[in-house]
Coordinates of C-alpha atoms and ligand atoms in Angstrom, one line a residue:
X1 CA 0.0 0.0 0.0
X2 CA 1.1 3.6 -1.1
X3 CA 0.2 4.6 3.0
X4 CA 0.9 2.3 5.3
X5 CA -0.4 3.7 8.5
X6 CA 2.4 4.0 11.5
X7 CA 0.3 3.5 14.6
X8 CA -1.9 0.4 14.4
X9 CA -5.7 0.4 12.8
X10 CA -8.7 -2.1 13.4
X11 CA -9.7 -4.8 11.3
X12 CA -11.8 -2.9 9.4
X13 CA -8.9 -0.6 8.0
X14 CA -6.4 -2.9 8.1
X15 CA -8.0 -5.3 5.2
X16 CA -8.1 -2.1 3.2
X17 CA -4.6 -1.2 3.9
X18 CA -2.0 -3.7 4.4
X19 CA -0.7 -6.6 2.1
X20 CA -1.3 -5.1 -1.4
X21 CA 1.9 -3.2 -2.9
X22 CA -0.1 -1.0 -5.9
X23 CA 3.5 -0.8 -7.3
X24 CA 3.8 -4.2 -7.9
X25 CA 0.6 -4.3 -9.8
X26 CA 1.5 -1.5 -12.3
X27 CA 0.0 1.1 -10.1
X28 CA -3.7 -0.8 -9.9
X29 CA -5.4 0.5 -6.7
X30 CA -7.1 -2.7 -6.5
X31 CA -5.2 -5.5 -7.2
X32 CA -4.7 -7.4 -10.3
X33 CA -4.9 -11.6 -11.6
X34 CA -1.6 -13.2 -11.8
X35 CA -2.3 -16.6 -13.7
X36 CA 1.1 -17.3 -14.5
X37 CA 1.8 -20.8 -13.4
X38 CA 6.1 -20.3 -13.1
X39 CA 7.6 -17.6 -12.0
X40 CA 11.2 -16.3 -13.3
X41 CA 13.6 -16.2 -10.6
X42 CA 16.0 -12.6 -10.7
X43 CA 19.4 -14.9 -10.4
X44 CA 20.6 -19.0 -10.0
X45 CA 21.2 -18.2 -6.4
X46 CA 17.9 -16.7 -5.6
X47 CA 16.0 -20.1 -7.3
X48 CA 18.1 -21.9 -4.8
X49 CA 17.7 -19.7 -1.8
X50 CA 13.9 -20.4 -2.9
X51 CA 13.7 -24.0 -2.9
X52 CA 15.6 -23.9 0.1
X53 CA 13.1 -21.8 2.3
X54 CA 9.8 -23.3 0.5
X55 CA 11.1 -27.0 1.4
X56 CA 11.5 -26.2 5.1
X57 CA 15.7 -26.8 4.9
X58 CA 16.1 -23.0 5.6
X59 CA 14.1 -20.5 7.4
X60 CA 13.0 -17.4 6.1
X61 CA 14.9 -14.3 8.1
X62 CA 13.4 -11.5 9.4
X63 CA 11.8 -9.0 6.6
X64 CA 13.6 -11.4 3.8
X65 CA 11.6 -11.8 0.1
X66 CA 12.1 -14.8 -1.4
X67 CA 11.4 -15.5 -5.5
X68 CA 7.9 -16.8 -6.4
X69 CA 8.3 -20.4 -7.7
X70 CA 5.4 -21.9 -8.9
X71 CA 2.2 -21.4 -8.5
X72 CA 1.0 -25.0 -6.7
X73 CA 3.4 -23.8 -4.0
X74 CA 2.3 -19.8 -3.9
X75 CA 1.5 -17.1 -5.8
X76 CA 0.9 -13.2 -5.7
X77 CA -3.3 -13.7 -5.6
X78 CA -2.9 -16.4 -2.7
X79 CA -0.3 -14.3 -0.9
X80 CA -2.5 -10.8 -1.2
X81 CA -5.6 -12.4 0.1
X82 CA -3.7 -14.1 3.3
X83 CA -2.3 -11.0 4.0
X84 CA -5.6 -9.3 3.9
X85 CA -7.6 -11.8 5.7
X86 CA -5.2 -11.7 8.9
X87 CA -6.4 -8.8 10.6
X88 CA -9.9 -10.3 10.5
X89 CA -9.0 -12.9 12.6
X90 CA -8.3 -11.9 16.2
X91 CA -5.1 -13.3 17.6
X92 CA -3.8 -14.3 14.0
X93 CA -0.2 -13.8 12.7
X94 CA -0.7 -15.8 9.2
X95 CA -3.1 -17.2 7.3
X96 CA -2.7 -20.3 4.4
X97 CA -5.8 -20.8 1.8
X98 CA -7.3 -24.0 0.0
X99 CA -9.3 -25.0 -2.7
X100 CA -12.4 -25.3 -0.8
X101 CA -13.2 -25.6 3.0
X102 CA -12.6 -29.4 3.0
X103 CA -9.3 -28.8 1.5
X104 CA -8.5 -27.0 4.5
X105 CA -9.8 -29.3 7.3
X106 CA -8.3 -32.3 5.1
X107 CA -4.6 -31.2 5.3
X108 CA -4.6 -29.9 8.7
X109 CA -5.6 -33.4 9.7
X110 CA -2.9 -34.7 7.4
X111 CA -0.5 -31.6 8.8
X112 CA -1.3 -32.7 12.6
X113 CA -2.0 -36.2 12.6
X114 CA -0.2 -39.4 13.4
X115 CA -0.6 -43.2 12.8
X116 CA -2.9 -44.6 15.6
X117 CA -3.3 -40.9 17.4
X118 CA -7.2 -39.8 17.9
X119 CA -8.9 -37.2 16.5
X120 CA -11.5 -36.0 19.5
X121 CA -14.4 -33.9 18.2
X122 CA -17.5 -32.9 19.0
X123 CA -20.9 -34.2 17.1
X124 CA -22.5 -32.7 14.8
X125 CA -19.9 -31.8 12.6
X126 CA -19.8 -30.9 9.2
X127 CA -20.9 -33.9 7.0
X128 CA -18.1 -33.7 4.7
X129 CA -15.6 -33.5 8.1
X130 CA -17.8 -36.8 9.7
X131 CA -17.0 -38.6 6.9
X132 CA -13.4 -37.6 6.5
X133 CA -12.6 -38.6 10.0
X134 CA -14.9 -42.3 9.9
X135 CA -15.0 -43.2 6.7
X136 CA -11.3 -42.3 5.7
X137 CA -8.8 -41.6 8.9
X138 CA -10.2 -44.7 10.3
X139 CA -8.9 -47.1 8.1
X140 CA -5.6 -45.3 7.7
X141 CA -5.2 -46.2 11.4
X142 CA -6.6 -43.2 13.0
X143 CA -9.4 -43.1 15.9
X144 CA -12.1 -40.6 15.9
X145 CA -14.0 -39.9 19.1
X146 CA -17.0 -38.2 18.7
X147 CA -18.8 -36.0 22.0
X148 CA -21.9 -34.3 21.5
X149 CA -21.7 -30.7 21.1
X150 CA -22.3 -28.4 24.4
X151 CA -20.6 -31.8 26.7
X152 CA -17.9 -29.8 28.1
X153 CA -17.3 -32.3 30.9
X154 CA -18.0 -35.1 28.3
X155 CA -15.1 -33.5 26.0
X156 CA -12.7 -33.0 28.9
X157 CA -12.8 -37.0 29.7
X158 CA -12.4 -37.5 26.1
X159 CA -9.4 -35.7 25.7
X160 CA -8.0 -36.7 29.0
X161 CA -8.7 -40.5 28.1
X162 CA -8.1 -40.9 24.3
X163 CA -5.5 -42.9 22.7
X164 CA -3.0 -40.5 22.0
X165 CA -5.1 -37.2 20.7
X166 CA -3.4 -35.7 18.0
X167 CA -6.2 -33.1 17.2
X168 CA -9.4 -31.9 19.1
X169 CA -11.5 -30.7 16.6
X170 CA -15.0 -28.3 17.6
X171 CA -17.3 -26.9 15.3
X172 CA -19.4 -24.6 17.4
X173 CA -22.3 -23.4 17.1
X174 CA -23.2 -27.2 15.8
X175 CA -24.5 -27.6 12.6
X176 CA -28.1 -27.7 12.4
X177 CA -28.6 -27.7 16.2
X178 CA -27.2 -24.1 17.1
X179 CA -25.6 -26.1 20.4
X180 CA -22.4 -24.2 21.3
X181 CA -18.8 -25.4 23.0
X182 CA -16.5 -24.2 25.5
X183 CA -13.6 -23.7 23.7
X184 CA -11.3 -21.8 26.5
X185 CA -12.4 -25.7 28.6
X186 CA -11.2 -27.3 26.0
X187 CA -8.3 -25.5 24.9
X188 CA -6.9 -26.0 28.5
X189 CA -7.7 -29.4 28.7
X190 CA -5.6 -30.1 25.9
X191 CA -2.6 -27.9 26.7
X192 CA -2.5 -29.8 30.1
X193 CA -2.1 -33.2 28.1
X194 CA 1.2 -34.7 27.3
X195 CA 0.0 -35.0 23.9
X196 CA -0.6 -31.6 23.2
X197 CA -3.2 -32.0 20.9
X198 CA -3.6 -29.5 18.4
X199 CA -7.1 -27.8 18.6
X200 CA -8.5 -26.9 15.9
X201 CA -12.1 -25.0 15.5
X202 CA -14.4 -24.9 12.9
X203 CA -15.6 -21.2 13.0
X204 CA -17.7 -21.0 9.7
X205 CA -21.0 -19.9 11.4
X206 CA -20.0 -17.2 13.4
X207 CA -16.3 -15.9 12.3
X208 CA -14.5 -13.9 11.3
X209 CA -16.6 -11.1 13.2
X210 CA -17.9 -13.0 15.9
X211 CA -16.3 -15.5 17.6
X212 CA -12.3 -15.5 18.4
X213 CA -11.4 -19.0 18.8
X214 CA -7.7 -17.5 18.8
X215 CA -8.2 -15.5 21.9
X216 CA -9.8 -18.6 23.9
X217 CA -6.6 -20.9 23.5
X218 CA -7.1 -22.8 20.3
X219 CA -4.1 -22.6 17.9
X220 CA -5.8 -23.4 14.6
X221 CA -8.9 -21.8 12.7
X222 CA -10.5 -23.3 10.4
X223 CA -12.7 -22.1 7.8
X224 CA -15.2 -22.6 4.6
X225 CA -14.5 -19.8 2.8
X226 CA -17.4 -20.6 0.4
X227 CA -19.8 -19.2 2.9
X228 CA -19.6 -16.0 4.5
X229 CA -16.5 -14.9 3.9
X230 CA -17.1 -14.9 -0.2
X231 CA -20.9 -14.3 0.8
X232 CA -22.4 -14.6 -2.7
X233 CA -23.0 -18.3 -3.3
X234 CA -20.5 -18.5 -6.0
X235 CA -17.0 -19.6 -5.3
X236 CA -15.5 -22.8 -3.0
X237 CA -12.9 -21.5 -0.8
X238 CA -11.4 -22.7 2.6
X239 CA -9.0 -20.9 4.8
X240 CA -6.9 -21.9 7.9
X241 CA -5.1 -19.2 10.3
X242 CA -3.2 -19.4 13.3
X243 CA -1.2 -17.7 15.9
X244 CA 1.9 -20.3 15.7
X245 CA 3.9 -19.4 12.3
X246 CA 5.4 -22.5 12.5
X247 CA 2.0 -24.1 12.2
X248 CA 0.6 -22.7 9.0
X249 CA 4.2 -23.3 7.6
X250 CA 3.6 -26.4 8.0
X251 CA 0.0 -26.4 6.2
X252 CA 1.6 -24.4 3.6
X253 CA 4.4 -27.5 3.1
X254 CA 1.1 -29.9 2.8
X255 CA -0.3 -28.1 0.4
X256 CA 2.3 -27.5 -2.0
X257 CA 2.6 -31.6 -1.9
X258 CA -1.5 -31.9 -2.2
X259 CA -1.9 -29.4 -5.0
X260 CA -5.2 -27.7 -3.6
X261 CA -3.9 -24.5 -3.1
X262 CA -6.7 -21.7 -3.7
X263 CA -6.6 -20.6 -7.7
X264 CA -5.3 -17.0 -8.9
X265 CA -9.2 -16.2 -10.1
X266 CA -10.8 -17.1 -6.6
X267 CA -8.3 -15.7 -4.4
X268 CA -8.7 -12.0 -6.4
X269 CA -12.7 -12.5 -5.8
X270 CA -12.3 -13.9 -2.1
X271 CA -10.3 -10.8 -1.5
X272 CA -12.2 -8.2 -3.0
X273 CA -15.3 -9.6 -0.2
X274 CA -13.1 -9.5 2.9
X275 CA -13.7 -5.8 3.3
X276 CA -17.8 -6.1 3.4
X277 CA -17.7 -9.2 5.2
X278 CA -18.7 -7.6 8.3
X279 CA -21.4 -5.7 7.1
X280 CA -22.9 -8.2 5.3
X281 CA -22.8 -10.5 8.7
X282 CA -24.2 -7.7 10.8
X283 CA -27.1 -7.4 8.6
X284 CA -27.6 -10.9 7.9
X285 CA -27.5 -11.6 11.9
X286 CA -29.8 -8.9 12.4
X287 CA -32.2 -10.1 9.8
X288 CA -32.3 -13.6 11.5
X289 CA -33.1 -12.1 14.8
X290 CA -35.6 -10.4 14.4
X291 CA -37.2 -13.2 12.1
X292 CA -36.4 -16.0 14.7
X293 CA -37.4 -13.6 18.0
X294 CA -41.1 -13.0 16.1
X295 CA -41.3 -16.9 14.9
X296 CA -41.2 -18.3 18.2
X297 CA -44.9 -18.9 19.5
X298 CA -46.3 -19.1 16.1
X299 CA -48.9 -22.6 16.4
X300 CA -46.9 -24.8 13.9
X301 CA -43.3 -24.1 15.4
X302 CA -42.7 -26.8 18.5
X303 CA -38.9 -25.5 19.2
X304 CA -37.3 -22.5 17.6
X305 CA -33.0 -22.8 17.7
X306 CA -31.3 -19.5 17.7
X307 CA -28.4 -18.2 20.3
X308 CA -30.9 -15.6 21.5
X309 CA -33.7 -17.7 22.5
X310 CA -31.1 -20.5 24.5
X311 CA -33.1 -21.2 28.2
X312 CA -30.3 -23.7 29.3
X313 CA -27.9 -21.8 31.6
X314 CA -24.8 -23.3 30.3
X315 CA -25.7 -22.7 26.6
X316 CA -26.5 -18.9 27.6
X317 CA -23.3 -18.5 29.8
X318 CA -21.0 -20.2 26.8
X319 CA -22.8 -17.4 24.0
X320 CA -22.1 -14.9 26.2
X321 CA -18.4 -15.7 27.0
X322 CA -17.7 -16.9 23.6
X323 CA -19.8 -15.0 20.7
X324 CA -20.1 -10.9 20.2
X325 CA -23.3 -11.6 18.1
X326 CA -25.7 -14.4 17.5
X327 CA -25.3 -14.9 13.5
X328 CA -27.3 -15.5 10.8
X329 CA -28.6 -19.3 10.8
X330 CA -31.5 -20.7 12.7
X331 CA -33.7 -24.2 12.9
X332 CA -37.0 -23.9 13.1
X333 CA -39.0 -27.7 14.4
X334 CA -42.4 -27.5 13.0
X335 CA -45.3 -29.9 14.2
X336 CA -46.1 -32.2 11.8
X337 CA -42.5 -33.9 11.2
X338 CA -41.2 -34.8 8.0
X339 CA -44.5 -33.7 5.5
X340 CA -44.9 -30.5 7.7
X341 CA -40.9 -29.5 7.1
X342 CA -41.3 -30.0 3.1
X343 CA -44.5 -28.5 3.1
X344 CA -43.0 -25.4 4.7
X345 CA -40.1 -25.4 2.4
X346 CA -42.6 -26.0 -0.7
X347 CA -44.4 -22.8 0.6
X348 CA -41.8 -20.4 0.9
X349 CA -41.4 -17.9 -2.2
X350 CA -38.7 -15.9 -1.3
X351 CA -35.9 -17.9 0.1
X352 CA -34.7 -21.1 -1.7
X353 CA -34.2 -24.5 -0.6
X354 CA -30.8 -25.2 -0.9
X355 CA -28.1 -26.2 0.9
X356 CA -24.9 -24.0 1.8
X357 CA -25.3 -20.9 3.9
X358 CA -23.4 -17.5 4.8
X359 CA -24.4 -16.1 1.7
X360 CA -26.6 -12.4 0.8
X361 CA -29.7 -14.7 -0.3
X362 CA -31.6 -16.5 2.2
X363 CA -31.4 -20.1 2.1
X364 CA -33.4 -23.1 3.3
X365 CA -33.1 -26.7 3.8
X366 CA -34.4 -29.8 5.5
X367 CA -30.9 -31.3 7.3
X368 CA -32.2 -34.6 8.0
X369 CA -33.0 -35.7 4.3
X370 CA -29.5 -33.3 2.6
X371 CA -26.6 -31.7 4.1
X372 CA -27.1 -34.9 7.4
X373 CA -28.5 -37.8 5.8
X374 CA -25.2 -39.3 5.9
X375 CA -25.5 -39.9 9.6
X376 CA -26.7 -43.2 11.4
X377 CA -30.4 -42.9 12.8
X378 CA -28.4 -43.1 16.6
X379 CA -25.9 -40.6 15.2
X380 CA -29.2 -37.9 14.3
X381 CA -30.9 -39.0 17.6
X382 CA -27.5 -38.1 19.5
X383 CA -27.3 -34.9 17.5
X384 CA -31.0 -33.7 17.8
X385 CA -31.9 -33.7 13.8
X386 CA -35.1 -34.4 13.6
X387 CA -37.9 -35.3 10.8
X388 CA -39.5 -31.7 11.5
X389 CA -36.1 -29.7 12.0
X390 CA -35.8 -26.9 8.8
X391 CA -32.6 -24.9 8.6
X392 CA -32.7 -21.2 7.3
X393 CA -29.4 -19.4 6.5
X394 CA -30.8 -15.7 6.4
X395 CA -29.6 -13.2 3.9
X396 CA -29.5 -9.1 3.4
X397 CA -33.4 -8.8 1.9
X398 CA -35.5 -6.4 3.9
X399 CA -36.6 -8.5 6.9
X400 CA -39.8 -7.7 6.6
X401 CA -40.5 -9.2 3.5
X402 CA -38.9 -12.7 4.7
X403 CA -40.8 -12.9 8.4
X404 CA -44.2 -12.1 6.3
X405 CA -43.2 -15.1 3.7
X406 CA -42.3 -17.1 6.7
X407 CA -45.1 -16.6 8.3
X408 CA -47.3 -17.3 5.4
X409 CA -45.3 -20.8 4.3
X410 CA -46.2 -21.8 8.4
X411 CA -49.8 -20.3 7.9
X412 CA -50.4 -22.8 5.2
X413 CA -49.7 -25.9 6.4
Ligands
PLP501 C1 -19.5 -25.9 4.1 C2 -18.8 -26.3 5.3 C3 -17.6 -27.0 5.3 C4 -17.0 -27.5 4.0 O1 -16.6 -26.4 3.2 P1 -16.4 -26.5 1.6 O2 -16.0 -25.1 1.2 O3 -17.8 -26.8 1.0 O4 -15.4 -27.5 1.3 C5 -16.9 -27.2 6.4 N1 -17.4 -26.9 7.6 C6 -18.6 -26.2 7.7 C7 -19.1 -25.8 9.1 C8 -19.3 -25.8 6.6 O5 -20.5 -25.2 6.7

């Protein structure tokens, strides 16, 4: 940047200010696409002082620029948007982006995993994450150990009692459920262990803006990028920051080998929604509550699930420690089970059923036949997903429009 600012600026300046050089893109105030897949190294010496520092057989001193390479390993788009997307992230020094969100999760299991460790994580988690863990780790000789979401004690014995935890993993709030976790218990519970398992939270619902999983101990956070940070329901993106440098070197060694480094093209539009990503949240989460706060009581809805309307005393104490504001998805259980949920989706004109969330349209979909029918009937009983439960991802659209559709897809069931 052409100003750099000497005394230090919030968030909200810093992704406007630091980690683009206009000079480096011919003067462009915004910045530019590099595609090139090779880069030309400026002598024989610097290509070797290059491949030492990317390989890990040589660390990088103190304000030193080494040559691009090639563009599996890094490139100017990836290296502009982690730059910018730092300062979002409270307590983060660097930040290392995938190819999508799964990408992410995927080689920080591979980046902080061991043969016959355990992964410990809480339950519901991400389909995609669930299946990663069971259906793949497993029979590479990896243990998951799965604690419902909102168990603090439960997650404590876990980690205390596993077989060698490599990783704790929490995704809170839980997806569809909107139960949250402790993560300051849980973070000291596993920098007490021998182990030192790496903990590691999925903060897709409620970060960057709202929950700081960096300031309550854990050391890795994890993201799918494809939701709010992009916010526009048209790029898969997946981003993992840290406090630890060493870390995200190391996710940054793993990716170069995996190849699923973020693209030149999605970096340059993922950057260019980092500045309103806060906006766009604090309208989306102030759509949603004053949708769910007004849905609550109507005849057809048995249980409405949003972080406002928690009654149990631990949930309520955890939001309040843990998130600034409540978000932007809620679950609505309707009377009437299974036909009642797709009759109520069937009736809705503004929002569409789909799945995926975070983004400036509202979206709606029935977890227990999509995004968690890959779960075991025990598994949804466990997790509370049931044949009535709807889940609404609410966009920017005047709020009044979307409570009076809602209110007429419950009417006419
Ligand atoms: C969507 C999602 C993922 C997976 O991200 P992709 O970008 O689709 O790979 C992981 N965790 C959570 C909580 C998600 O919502």
């Amino acid at each position: 940047m052409a100003q750099v600012p000497d005394t230090p600026v919030r968030p909200g300046t810093a992704v406007l200010t630091r980690g683009f050089d206009p000079s480096l893109s011919v003067g462009s105030a915004r910045p530019a696409v590099f595609r090139s897949s090779t880069y030309v190294f400026s002598s024989p010496e610097a290509a070797e002082r290059a491949f030492n520092v990317a390989s890990g057989r040589a660390p990088l001193e103190p304000g030193e620029k080494v040559d691009l390479i090639y563009s599996r390993f890094n490139h100017p788009n990836a290296e502009i948007l982690e730059d910018q997307i730092v300062p979002l992230e409270k307590g983060a020094t660097q930040a290392v982006v995938f190819n999508s969100g799964m990408a992410a999760i995927m080689t920080a299991f591979f980046a902080c995993g061991r043969l016959g460790s355990s992964i410990v994580h809480t339950t519901p988690l991400y389909g995609g994450t669930t299946q990663l863990i069971h259906q793949f780790l497993e029979p590479f000789g990896m243990t998951g150990v799965a604690i419902p979401a909102g168990q603090g004690e439960a997650l404590d014995e876990a980690i205390r009692s596993a077989k060698d935890p490599s990783i704790v993993l929490i995704e809170t709030p839980a997806n569809p459920t909107m139960i949250m976790t402790d993560i300051r218990r849980a973070a000291e519970t596993a920098a007490a262990h021998p182990a030192r398992p790496v903990v590691m939270v999925d903060n897709t619902f409620l970060g960057p803006p709202y929950q700081h999983p960096l300031m309550l101990g854990a050391d890795l956070c994890l993201y799918s990028a494809t939701k709010f940070l992009s916010g526009f329901s048209d790029l898969i993106a997946g981003v993992a920051l840290a406090k630890d440098e060493a870390l995200i070197q190391k996710l940054r060694r793993h990716r170069g080998l995996f190849g699923n480094i973020l693209q030149p093209d999605e970096c340059w539009l993922l950057d260019g929604r980092l500045p309103t990503v806060t906006l766009r949240m604090n309208r989306q989460s102030k759509n949603a509550q004053r949708i769910a706060e007004r849905l609550v009581g109507h005849r057809r809805v048995k249980r409405l699930l949003y972080p406002t309307l928690f009654d149990d005393s631990e949930q309520v104490r955890i939001r309040m420690a843990q998130c600034d504001y409540p978000g932007a998805l809620f679950s609505i259980e309707l009377y009437g089970g299974k036909a009642a949920a797709f009759e109520f989706l069937r009736n809705v004109r503004i929002a569409s059923n789909a799945v995926s969330l975070g983004g400036v349209e509202t979206l709606t979909c029935h977890p227990k036949t999509t995004t968690h029918s890959g779960m075991t009937a025990a598994e949804m009983d466990l997790a509370g997903i049931t044949d009535g439960l709807v889940r609404i991802s609410v966009g920017i659209e005047d709020w009044r429009d979307l409570l009076a559709d809602f209110q007429q897809a419950l009417d006419a069931i």
